[in-house]
Amino acid sequence: MIIFKKIKYKNFLSTGNQPIEIELGKSPTTLVIGQNGSGKSTLLDALCWALFNKPFRIIKKEQMINTINNSECEVEIDFDVGTKQYKVKRSVKPNLFEIYENGQLLNQNASSIDYQKYLEHNIMKLNYRSFIQVVILGSSSYEPFMKMKARYRRDVVEEILDVKVFTQMDLILRDQQGQLSKEVLEIRHKGDLIQTKYETEMKHFKSLSELNTSGIDDKKAQLESHNKAKQEYTTKIENINKSIEEYKKELEGKEEADSKLKQLEKLETKIEQNIDTHNKSIKFFADNDTCPVCTQSIDKSFREQKGEQLHKKCAELETGIKKLTGEINKVEERINHFGAISQKLSELKVDVAKVNTSLWELNSYCDKIHEDIKQLENKQTDSKQIATDLQQLKEELETTKLETEKLTNQKKYVDILREVLSDKGARGHIIKKYIPIINNLINQYLQAMDFFVSFHLDEEFNETVKSRHRDTFNYNSFSEGEKLRIDLALLFTWRTIAKMKNSVNTNLLILDEIFDSSLDQQGTDDFFKIVNKLKNENVFIISHKGDILFDKFTNILKFEKYKNFTRLQNT
């Protein structure tokens, strides 16, 4: 379990040289209040940036530095994992990233990327996406679990269920499987060559045993036959090389296709973001007749006109993304075609190697025939050396067979292990086992918040929601307040599962302005019923409703702007 103790930051966003230090493990419930722009949500950005080099909100690195002081932007966070104490320091101007374990700086010989991976994989054992699912629920950059794509939902659940290691093991085994397949192919090819050579030598040995002076004409006839065979092999190699060159030409567009696929995928992501932005704007003009910033009335015709424009733009974007998806499929098909060509090239190269080997053997055999003729002419044969060579070839053949059997068995075991680690194996079995528990917990938390529906996630983490009257809905069918109840139920469920698995388990829970928009008074009361039952946890609530929430908290943090800098005000 990760126990977050405190965080300290200075010259971070609106914070100045005077550091702000917050005790994260001090109080069971803490209310964070302050005017707009006073720096309440800066706590989330500092926390995420310190741990994952990525702020919670969409902020560029250069924008995180306080624009007045413009240097020494620093964040420190202290936490415990088991019996070990950790401190992470991160700063800009100067750039710094340090991890301390029990007061000792950990080795920094690795790159900053590998250093970050060590922090996430070996120390905290969770990544950014899993962290914000079990620790933070915000109104800014937070992406609810139900709005994630299926593969990202699965990543989060695998992280929480602590089965991500199966995926990592499978990646390692996949490399081993590929290497073993290559080694098996090579050793079998080697065995075939030795077998061919052995059979050739054996024939040669027998022929030498029966040689006499009258066999010279026969040997010369064999040489002529083998020379014709050599010409056939040479022609075959030339034809194969021509095919190889043709396939290489077909592969000339592979890098362009790979680059185009990456660009299309980036464009797809950008369009999806634009659609999401337009949908939010549509909702704003539909739900608001007064500007929340200047408090002036928004003309109805302007709202309707703006709504029509935005709907039209969304429709255009939806049409565009369908076309883009079709183009992506075409490029993927082209890349798959390139893969088939690459496979064919590999096969042709193996064929060239085989023919070259056979040609080499044929040349060797021809040389041996020349030697036989010479021996016949001199009436000398040395069958003893050939017998020795045959014995050596026989031993090599036996060794190769044993090695082939060994590698084949190893590959068989790796194939079985990959099957065990696949979605149909142990990983899928574990997820399938936890699905009923997850659904039961979600429904318990929904009922605790007086939201009486039957919520069900399948093994692909697609949802089905049924009302009391058994009408079927999905997540997007509900109001924002109902969606928030589902998000909260999922948040508490992931935290409960994490405690059961002791995987992504922390003492910290931060909720950013969830009471200020979609959650009504009844929902707020139901939420606190759940929070008050939590044990050994530290809950931070960022809100503008301080006057009606004071009595529900054991600690209050009030942020204010003083001379353009954020500071904590004594409460």
PDB file of C-alpha atoms in Angstrom, residues 263-389:
ATOM      1  CA  GLN A 263      -0.310  10.306 -38.921  1.00  0.00           C
ATOM      2  CA  LEU A 264      -3.830   8.966 -39.485  1.00  0.00           C
ATOM      3  CA  GLU A 265      -4.022   7.649 -35.915  1.00  0.00           C
ATOM      4  CA  LYS A 266      -2.879  11.046 -34.582  1.00  0.00           C
ATOM      5  CA  LEU A 267      -5.507  12.739 -36.780  1.00  0.00           C
ATOM      6  CA  GLU A 268      -8.140  10.310 -35.482  1.00  0.00           C
ATOM      7  CA  THR A 269      -7.267  11.244 -31.895  1.00  0.00           C
ATOM      8  CA  LYS A 270      -7.369  14.953 -32.740  1.00  0.00           C
ATOM      9  CA  ILE A 271     -10.801  14.656 -34.408  1.00  0.00           C
ATOM     10  CA  GLU A 272     -12.150  12.714 -31.419  1.00  0.00           C
ATOM     11  CA  GLN A 273     -10.888  15.501 -29.132  1.00  0.00           C
ATOM     12  CA  ASN A 274     -12.544  18.133 -31.373  1.00  0.00           C
ATOM     13  CA  ILE A 275     -15.834  16.223 -31.280  1.00  0.00           C
ATOM     14  CA  ASP A 276     -15.649  16.066 -27.499  1.00  0.00           C
ATOM     15  CA  THR A 277     -14.904  19.825 -27.339  1.00  0.00           C
ATOM     16  CA  HIS A 278     -17.836  20.673 -29.672  1.00  0.00           C
ATOM     17  CA  ASN A 279     -20.184  18.419 -27.650  1.00  0.00           C
ATOM     18  CA  LYS A 280     -19.214  20.281 -24.490  1.00  0.00           C
ATOM     19  CA  SER A 281     -19.864  23.609 -26.254  1.00  0.00           C
ATOM     20  CA  ILE A 282     -23.258  22.329 -27.484  1.00  0.00           C
ATOM     21  CA  LYS A 283     -24.166  21.355 -23.943  1.00  0.00           C
ATOM     22  CA  PHE A 284     -23.040  24.750 -22.640  1.00  0.00           C
ATOM     23  CA  PHE A 285     -25.234  26.736 -25.082  1.00  0.00           C
ATOM     24  CA  ALA A 286     -28.117  24.325 -24.471  1.00  0.00           C
ATOM     25  CA  ASP A 287     -27.918  24.551 -20.668  1.00  0.00           C
ATOM     26  CA  ASN A 288     -26.919  28.203 -20.167  1.00  0.00           C
ATOM     27  CA  ASP A 289     -28.712  31.410 -21.054  1.00  0.00           C
ATOM     28  CA  THR A 290     -26.285  33.534 -19.027  1.00  0.00           C
ATOM     29  CA  CYS A 291     -22.517  33.763 -19.411  1.00  0.00           C
ATOM     30  CA  PRO A 292     -20.922  32.363 -16.214  1.00  0.00           C
ATOM     31  CA  VAL A 293     -17.939  34.715 -16.626  1.00  0.00           C
ATOM     32  CA  CYS A 294     -19.453  38.131 -17.360  1.00  0.00           C
ATOM     33  CA  THR A 295     -23.010  37.204 -16.099  1.00  0.00           C
ATOM     34  CA  GLN A 296     -24.541  38.804 -19.216  1.00  0.00           C
ATOM     35  CA  SER A 297     -27.546  37.209 -20.884  1.00  0.00           C
ATOM     36  CA  ILE A 298     -26.884  35.141 -24.003  1.00  0.00           C
ATOM     37  CA  ASP A 299     -29.320  35.862 -26.809  1.00  0.00           C
ATOM     38  CA  LYS A 300     -31.558  32.863 -27.569  1.00  0.00           C
ATOM     39  CA  SER A 301     -31.193  33.199 -31.326  1.00  0.00           C
ATOM     40  CA  PHE A 302     -27.411  33.368 -30.922  1.00  0.00           C
ATOM     41  CA  ARG A 303     -27.507  30.195 -28.778  1.00  0.00           C
ATOM     42  CA  GLU A 304     -29.678  28.391 -31.327  1.00  0.00           C
ATOM     43  CA  GLN A 305     -27.477  29.574 -34.207  1.00  0.00           C
ATOM     44  CA  LYS A 306     -24.358  28.557 -32.322  1.00  0.00           C
ATOM     45  CA  GLY A 307     -25.911  25.177 -31.471  1.00  0.00           C
ATOM     46  CA  GLU A 308     -26.805  24.545 -35.143  1.00  0.00           C
ATOM     47  CA  GLN A 309     -23.273  25.469 -36.211  1.00  0.00           C
ATOM     48  CA  LEU A 310     -21.745  23.172 -33.606  1.00  0.00           C
ATOM     49  CA  HIS A 311     -24.089  20.289 -34.468  1.00  0.00           C
ATOM     50  CA  LYS A 312     -23.216  20.724 -38.130  1.00  0.00           C
ATOM     51  CA  LYS A 313     -19.516  20.768 -37.293  1.00  0.00           C
ATOM     52  CA  CYS A 314     -19.888  17.610 -35.162  1.00  0.00           C
ATOM     53  CA  ALA A 315     -21.708  15.882 -38.022  1.00  0.00           C
ATOM     54  CA  GLU A 316     -18.910  16.869 -40.381  1.00  0.00           C
ATOM     55  CA  LEU A 317     -16.321  15.569 -37.922  1.00  0.00           C
ATOM     56  CA  GLU A 318     -18.238  12.294 -37.452  1.00  0.00           C
ATOM     57  CA  THR A 319     -18.362  11.869 -41.237  1.00  0.00           C
ATOM     58  CA  GLY A 320     -14.690  12.689 -41.420  1.00  0.00           C
ATOM     59  CA  ILE A 321     -13.744  10.173 -38.739  1.00  0.00           C
ATOM     60  CA  LYS A 322     -15.707   7.436 -40.563  1.00  0.00           C
ATOM     61  CA  LYS A 323     -13.800   8.205 -43.743  1.00  0.00           C
ATOM     62  CA  LEU A 324     -10.576   8.343 -41.724  1.00  0.00           C
ATOM     63  CA  THR A 325     -11.331   4.929 -40.197  1.00  0.00           C
ATOM     64  CA  GLY A 326     -11.785   3.523 -43.677  1.00  0.00           C
ATOM     65  CA  GLU A 327      -8.483   5.006 -44.759  1.00  0.00           C
ATOM     66  CA  ILE A 328      -6.775   3.582 -41.637  1.00  0.00           C
ATOM     67  CA  ASN A 329      -8.156   0.131 -42.489  1.00  0.00           C
ATOM     68  CA  LYS A 330      -6.796   0.440 -46.025  1.00  0.00           C
ATOM     69  CA  VAL A 331      -3.342   1.451 -44.744  1.00  0.00           C
ATOM     70  CA  GLU A 332      -3.383  -1.412 -42.191  1.00  0.00           C
ATOM     71  CA  GLU A 333      -4.274  -3.840 -44.990  1.00  0.00           C
ATOM     72  CA  ARG A 334      -1.367  -2.448 -47.000  1.00  0.00           C
ATOM     73  CA  ILE A 335       0.981  -2.866 -44.011  1.00  0.00           C
ATOM     74  CA  ASN A 336      -0.242  -6.456 -43.563  1.00  0.00           C
ATOM     75  CA  HIS A 337       0.517  -6.980 -47.262  1.00  0.00           C
ATOM     76  CA  PHE A 338       4.042  -5.678 -46.661  1.00  0.00           C
ATOM     77  CA  GLY A 339       4.355  -8.147 -43.777  1.00  0.00           C
ATOM     78  CA  ALA A 340       3.417 -11.023 -46.077  1.00  0.00           C
ATOM     79  CA  ILE A 341       6.005  -9.817 -48.574  1.00  0.00           C
ATOM     80  CA  SER A 342       8.657  -9.661 -45.834  1.00  0.00           C
ATOM     81  CA  GLN A 343       7.784 -13.223 -44.830  1.00  0.00           C
ATOM     82  CA  LYS A 344       8.079 -14.340 -48.444  1.00  0.00           C
ATOM     83  CA  LEU A 345      11.471 -12.596 -48.691  1.00  0.00           C
ATOM     84  CA  SER A 346      12.688 -14.494 -45.618  1.00  0.00           C
ATOM     85  CA  GLU A 347      11.538 -17.763 -47.159  1.00  0.00           C
ATOM     86  CA  LEU A 348      13.279 -16.965 -50.438  1.00  0.00           C
ATOM     87  CA  LYS A 349      16.517 -16.126 -48.611  1.00  0.00           C
ATOM     88  CA  VAL A 350      16.312 -19.478 -46.838  1.00  0.00           C
ATOM     89  CA  ASP A 351      15.798 -21.131 -50.242  1.00  0.00           C
ATOM     90  CA  VAL A 352      18.883 -19.336 -51.606  1.00  0.00           C
ATOM     91  CA  ALA A 353      20.890 -20.551 -48.614  1.00  0.00           C
ATOM     92  CA  LYS A 354      19.717 -24.110 -49.183  1.00  0.00           C
ATOM     93  CA  VAL A 355      20.529 -24.025 -52.896  1.00  0.00           C
ATOM     94  CA  ASN A 356      23.928 -22.444 -52.201  1.00  0.00           C
ATOM     95  CA  THR A 357      24.623 -25.155 -49.667  1.00  0.00           C
ATOM     96  CA  SER A 358      23.564 -27.843 -52.126  1.00  0.00           C
ATOM     97  CA  LEU A 359      25.725 -26.198 -54.788  1.00  0.00           C
ATOM     98  CA  TRP A 360      28.636 -26.109 -52.398  1.00  0.00           C
ATOM     99  CA  GLU A 361      28.081 -29.758 -51.599  1.00  0.00           C
ATOM    100  CA  LEU A 362      27.893 -30.556 -55.293  1.00  0.00           C
ATOM    101  CA  ASN A 363      31.155 -28.716 -55.932  1.00  0.00           C
ATOM    102  CA  SER A 364      32.727 -30.580 -53.072  1.00  0.00           C
ATOM    103  CA  TYR A 365      31.431 -33.829 -54.439  1.00  0.00           C
ATOM    104  CA  CYS A 366      32.797 -32.979 -57.897  1.00  0.00           C
ATOM    105  CA  ASP A 367      36.146 -32.218 -56.315  1.00  0.00           C
ATOM    106  CA  LYS A 368      35.982 -35.551 -54.617  1.00  0.00           C
ATOM    107  CA  ILE A 369      35.236 -37.271 -57.934  1.00  0.00           C
ATOM    108  CA  HIS A 370      38.288 -35.576 -59.408  1.00  0.00           C
ATOM    109  CA  GLU A 371      40.243 -36.899 -56.484  1.00  0.00           C
ATOM    110  CA  ASP A 372      38.746 -40.364 -57.003  1.00  0.00           C
ATOM    111  CA  ILE A 373      39.832 -40.331 -60.624  1.00  0.00           C
ATOM    112  CA  LYS A 374      43.290 -39.296 -59.531  1.00  0.00           C
ATOM    113  CA  GLN A 375      43.312 -42.043 -56.935  1.00  0.00           C
ATOM    114  CA  LEU A 376      42.111 -44.532 -59.512  1.00  0.00           C
ATOM    115  CA  GLU A 377      44.773 -43.438 -61.883  1.00  0.00           C
ATOM    116  CA  ASN A 378      47.363 -43.838 -59.142  1.00  0.00           C
ATOM    117  CA  LYS A 379      45.569 -46.943 -57.917  1.00  0.00           C
ATOM    118  CA  GLN A 380      45.391 -45.447 -54.413  1.00  0.00           C
ATOM    119  CA  THR A 381      42.372 -45.121 -52.228  1.00  0.00           C
ATOM    120  CA  ASP A 382      42.196 -44.048 -48.648  1.00  0.00           C
ATOM    121  CA  SER A 383      38.902 -45.440 -47.412  1.00  0.00           C
ATOM    122  CA  LYS A 384      40.103 -45.257 -43.790  1.00  0.00           C
ATOM    123  CA  GLN A 385      39.908 -41.425 -43.676  1.00  0.00           C
ATOM    124  CA  ILE A 386      36.476 -41.478 -45.325  1.00  0.00           C
ATOM    125  CA  ALA A 387      35.297 -43.982 -42.730  1.00  0.00           C
ATOM    126  CA  THR A 388      36.532 -41.603 -40.018  1.00  0.00           C
ATOM    127  CA  ASP A 389      34.687 -38.695 -41.661  1.00  0.00           C
TER     128      ASP A 389
END
